[in-house]
PDB file of C-alpha atoms in Angstrom:
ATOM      1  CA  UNK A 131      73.959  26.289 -40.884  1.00 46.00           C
ATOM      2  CA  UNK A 132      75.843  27.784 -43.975  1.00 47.00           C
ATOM      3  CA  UNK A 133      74.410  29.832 -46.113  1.00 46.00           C
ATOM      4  CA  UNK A 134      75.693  27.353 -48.604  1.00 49.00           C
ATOM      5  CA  UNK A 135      73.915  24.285 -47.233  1.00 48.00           C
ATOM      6  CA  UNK A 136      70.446  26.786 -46.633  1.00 43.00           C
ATOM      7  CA  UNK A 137      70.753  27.679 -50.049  1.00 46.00           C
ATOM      8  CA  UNK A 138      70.778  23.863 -51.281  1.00 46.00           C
ATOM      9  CA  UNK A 139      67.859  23.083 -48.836  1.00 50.00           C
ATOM     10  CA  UNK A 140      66.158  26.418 -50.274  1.00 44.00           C
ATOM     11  CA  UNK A 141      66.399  24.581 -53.660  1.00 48.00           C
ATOM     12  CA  UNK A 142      65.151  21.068 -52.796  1.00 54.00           C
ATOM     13  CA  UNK A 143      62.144  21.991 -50.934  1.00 51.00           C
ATOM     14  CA  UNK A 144      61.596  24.437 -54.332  1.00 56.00           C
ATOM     15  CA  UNK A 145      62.344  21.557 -56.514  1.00 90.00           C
ATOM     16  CA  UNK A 146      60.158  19.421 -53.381  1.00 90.00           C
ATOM     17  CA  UNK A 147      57.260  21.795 -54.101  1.00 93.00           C
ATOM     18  CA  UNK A 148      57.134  22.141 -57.965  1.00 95.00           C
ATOM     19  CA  UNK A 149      57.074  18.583 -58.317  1.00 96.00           C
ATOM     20  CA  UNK A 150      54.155  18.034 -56.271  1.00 96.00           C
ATOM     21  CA  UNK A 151      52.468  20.841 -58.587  1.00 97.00           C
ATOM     22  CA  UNK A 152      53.532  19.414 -62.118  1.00 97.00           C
ATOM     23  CA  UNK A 153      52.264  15.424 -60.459  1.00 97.00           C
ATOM     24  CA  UNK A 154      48.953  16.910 -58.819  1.00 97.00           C
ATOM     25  CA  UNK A 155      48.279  18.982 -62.170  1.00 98.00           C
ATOM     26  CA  UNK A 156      48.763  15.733 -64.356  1.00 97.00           C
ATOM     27  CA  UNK A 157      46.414  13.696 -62.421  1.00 96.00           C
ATOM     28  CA  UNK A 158      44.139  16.260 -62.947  1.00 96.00           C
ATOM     29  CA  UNK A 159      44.426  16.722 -66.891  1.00 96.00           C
ATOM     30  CA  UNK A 160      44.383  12.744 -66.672  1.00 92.00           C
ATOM     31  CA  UNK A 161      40.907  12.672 -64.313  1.00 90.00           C
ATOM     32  CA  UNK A 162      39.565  15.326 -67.036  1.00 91.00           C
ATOM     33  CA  UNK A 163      40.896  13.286 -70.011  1.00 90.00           C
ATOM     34  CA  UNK A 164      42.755  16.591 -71.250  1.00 95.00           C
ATOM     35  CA  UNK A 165      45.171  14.985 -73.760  1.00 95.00           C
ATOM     36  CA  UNK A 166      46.603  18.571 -74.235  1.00 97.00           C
ATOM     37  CA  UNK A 167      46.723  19.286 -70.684  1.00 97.00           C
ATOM     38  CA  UNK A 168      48.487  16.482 -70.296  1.00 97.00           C
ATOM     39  CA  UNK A 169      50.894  17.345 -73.362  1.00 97.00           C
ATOM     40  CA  UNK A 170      51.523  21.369 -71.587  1.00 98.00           C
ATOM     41  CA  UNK A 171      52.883  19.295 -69.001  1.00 98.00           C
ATOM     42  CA  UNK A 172      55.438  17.205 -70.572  1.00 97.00           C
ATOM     43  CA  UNK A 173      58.707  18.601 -71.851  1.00 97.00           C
ATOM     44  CA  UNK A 174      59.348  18.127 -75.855  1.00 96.00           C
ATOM     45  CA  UNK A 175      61.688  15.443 -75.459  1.00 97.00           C
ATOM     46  CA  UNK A 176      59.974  13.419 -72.971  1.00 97.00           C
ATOM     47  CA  UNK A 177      60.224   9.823 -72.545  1.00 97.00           C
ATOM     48  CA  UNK A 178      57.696   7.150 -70.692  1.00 96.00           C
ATOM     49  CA  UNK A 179      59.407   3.913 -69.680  1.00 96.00           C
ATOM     50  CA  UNK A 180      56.497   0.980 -69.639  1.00 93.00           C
ATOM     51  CA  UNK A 181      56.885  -1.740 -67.582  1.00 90.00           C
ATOM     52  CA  UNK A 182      54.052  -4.388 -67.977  1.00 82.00           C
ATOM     53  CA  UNK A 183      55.426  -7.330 -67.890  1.00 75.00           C
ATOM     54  CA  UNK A 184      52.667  -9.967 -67.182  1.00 68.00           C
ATOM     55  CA  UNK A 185      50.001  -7.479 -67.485  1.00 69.00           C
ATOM     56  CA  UNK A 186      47.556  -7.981 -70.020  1.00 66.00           C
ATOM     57  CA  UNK A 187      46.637  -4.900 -70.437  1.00 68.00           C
ATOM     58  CA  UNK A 188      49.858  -3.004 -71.907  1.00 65.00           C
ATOM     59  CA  UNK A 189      52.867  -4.004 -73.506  1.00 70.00           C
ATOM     60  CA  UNK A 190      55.909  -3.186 -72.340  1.00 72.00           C
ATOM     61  CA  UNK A 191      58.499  -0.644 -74.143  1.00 83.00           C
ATOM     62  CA  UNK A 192      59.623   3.007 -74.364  1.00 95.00           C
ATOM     63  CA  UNK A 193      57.917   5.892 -75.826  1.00 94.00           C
ATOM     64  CA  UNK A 194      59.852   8.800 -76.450  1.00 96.00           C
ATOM     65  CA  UNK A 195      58.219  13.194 -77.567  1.00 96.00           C
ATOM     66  CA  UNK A 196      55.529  14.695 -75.707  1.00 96.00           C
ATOM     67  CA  UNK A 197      52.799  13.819 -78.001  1.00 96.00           C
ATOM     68  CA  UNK A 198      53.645  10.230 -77.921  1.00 95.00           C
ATOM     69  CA  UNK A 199      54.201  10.458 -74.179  1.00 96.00           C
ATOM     70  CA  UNK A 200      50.665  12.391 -73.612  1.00 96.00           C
ATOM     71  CA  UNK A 201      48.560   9.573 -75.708  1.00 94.00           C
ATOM     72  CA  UNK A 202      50.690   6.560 -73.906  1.00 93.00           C
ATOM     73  CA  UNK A 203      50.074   8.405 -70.709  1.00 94.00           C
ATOM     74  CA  UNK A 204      46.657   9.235 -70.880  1.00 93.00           C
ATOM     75  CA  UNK A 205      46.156   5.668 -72.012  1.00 90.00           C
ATOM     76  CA  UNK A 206      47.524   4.437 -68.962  1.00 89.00           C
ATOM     77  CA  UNK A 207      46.392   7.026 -66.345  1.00 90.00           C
ATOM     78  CA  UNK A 208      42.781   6.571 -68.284  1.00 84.00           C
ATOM     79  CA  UNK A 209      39.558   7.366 -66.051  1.00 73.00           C
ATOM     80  CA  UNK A 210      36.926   4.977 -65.978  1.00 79.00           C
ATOM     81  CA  UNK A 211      33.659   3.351 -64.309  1.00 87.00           C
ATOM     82  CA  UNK A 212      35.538   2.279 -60.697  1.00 90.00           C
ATOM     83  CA  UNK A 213      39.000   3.700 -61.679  1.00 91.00           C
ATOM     84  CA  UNK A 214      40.508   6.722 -59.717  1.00 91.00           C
ATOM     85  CA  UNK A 215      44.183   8.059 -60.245  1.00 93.00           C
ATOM     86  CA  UNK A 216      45.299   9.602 -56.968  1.00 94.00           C
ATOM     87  CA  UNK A 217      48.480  11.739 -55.745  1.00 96.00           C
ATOM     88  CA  UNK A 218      50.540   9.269 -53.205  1.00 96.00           C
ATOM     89  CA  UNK A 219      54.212   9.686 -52.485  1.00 94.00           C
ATOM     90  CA  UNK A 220      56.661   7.002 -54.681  1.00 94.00           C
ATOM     91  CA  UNK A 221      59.775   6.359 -53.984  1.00 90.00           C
ATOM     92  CA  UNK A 222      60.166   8.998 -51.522  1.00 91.00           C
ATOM     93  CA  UNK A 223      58.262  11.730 -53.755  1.00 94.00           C
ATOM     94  CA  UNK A 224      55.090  12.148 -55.477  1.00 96.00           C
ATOM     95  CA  UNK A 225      53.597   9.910 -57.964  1.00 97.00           C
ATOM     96  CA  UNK A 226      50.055   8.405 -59.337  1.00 97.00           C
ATOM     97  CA  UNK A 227      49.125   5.493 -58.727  1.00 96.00           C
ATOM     98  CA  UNK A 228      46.133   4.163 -60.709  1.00 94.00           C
ATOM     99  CA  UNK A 229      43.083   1.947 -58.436  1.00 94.00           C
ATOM    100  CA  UNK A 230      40.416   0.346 -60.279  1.00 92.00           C
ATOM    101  CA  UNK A 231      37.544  -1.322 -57.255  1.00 93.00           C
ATOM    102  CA  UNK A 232      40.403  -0.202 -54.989  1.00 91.00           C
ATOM    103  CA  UNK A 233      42.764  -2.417 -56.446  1.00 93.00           C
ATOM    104  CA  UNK A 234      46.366  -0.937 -57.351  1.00 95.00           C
ATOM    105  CA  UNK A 235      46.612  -1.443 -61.149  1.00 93.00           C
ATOM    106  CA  UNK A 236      49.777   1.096 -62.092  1.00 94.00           C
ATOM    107  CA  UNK A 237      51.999   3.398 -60.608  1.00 96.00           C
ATOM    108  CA  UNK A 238      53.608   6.182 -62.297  1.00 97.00           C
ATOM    109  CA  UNK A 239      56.848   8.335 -61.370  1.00 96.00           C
ATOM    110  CA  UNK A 240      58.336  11.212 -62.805  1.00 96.00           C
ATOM    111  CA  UNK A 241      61.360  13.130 -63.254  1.00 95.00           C
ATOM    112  CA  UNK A 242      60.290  16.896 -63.770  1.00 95.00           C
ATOM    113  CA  UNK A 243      62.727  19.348 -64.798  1.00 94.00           C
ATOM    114  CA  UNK A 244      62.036  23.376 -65.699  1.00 93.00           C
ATOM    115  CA  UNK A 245      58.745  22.775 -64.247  1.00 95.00           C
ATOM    116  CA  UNK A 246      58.045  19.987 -67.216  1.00 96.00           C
ATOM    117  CA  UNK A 247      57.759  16.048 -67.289  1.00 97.00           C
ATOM    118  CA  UNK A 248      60.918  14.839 -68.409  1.00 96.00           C
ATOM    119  CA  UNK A 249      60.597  10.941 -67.884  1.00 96.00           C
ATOM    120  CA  UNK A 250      58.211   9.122 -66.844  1.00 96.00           C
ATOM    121  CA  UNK A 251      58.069   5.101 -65.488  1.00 96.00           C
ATOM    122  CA  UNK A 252      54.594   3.023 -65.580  1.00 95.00           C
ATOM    123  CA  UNK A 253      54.905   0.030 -63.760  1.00 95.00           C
ATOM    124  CA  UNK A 254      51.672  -2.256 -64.403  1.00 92.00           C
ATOM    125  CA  UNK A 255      53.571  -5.265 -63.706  1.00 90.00           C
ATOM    126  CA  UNK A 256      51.279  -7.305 -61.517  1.00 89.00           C
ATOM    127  CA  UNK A 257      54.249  -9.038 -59.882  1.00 90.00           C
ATOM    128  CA  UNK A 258      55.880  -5.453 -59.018  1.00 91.00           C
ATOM    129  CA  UNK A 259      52.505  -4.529 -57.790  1.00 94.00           C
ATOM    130  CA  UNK A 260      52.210  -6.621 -54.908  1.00 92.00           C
ATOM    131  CA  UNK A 261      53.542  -4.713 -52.240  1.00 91.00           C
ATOM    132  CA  UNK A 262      50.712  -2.049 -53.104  1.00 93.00           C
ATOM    133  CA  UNK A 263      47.730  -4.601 -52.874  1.00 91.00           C
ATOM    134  CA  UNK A 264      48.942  -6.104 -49.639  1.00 84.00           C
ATOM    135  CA  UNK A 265      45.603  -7.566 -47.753  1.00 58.00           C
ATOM    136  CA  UNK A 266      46.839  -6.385 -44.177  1.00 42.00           C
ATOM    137  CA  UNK A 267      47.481  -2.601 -45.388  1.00 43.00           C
ATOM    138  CA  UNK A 268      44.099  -2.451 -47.134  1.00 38.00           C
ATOM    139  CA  UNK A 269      43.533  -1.310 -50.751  1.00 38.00           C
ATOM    140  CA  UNK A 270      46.614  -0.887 -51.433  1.00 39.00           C
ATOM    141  CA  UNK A 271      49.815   0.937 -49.346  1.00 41.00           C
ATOM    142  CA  UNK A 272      48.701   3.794 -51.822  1.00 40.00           C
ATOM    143  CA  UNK A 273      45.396   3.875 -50.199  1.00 39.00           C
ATOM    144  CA  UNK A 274      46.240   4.621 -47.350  1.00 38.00           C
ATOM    145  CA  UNK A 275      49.072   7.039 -48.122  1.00 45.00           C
ATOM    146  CA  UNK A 276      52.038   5.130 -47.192  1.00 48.00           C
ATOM    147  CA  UNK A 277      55.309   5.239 -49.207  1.00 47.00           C
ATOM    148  CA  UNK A 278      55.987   1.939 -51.144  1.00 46.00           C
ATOM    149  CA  UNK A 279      59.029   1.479 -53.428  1.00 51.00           C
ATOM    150  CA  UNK A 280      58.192   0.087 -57.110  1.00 49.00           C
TER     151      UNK A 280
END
């Protein structure tokens, strides 16, 4: 192999592995309700793309700056009595998806970049959540760590 193509693979798995930190360390601040921690996380201009189309519980929209990203974000990755927000791979990388009784309710992916949230994309569509609630996968495809495309 080139030193060329090493290089690039060097930088992936680098990119690969500070991903994984920045998406483990915001379902964290989200499981602690840290609103700040949360913020640390996100860069200044960050954006969260919401789509909740048939969901009654969000509207659908963009929110755009890291405070206003932090509050939508904690809103939606919110802790609560039978809710859990866990670490699964989405779209081929890792994400949160959001359970409440076991039952898929959102799934978040991000773009980080310098180590920082840049975007971010909810999906609490019900419809788009089907494939993660399938009855012969169990809870979910997410509970059981499987990769499912939103």
């Amino acid at each position: 192999m080139s030193s060329r193509r090493s290089g690039r693979k060097g930088r992936r798995d680098a990119d690969h592995a500070t991903h994984q930190r920045v998406v483990e360390a915001l379902a964290a601040a989200s499981r602690a309700q840290d609103r700040d921690g949360v913020r640390g996380l996100l860069d200044g201009t960050a954006t969260l793309w919401v789509d909740a189309t048939g969901s009654d519980e969000a509207t659908p929209g963009v929110v755009e700056g890291a405070d206003e990203t932090a509050r939508a974000l904690c809103r939606v990755l919110r802790p609560g009595e039978g809710t859990d927000v866990v670490v699964r791979s989405v779209n081929g990388v890792a994400g949160l998806v959001v359970r409440h009784h076991g039952r898929v309710t959102g799934v978040v992916s991000v773009a980080v970049r310098s180590g920082r949230v840049a975007t971010a994309w909810a999906v609490l569509s019900p419809a788009k959540l089907r494939a993660w609630n399938r009855g012969d996968q169990g809870p979910g495809v997410a509970a059981t760590g499987g990769d499912t495309a939103v």
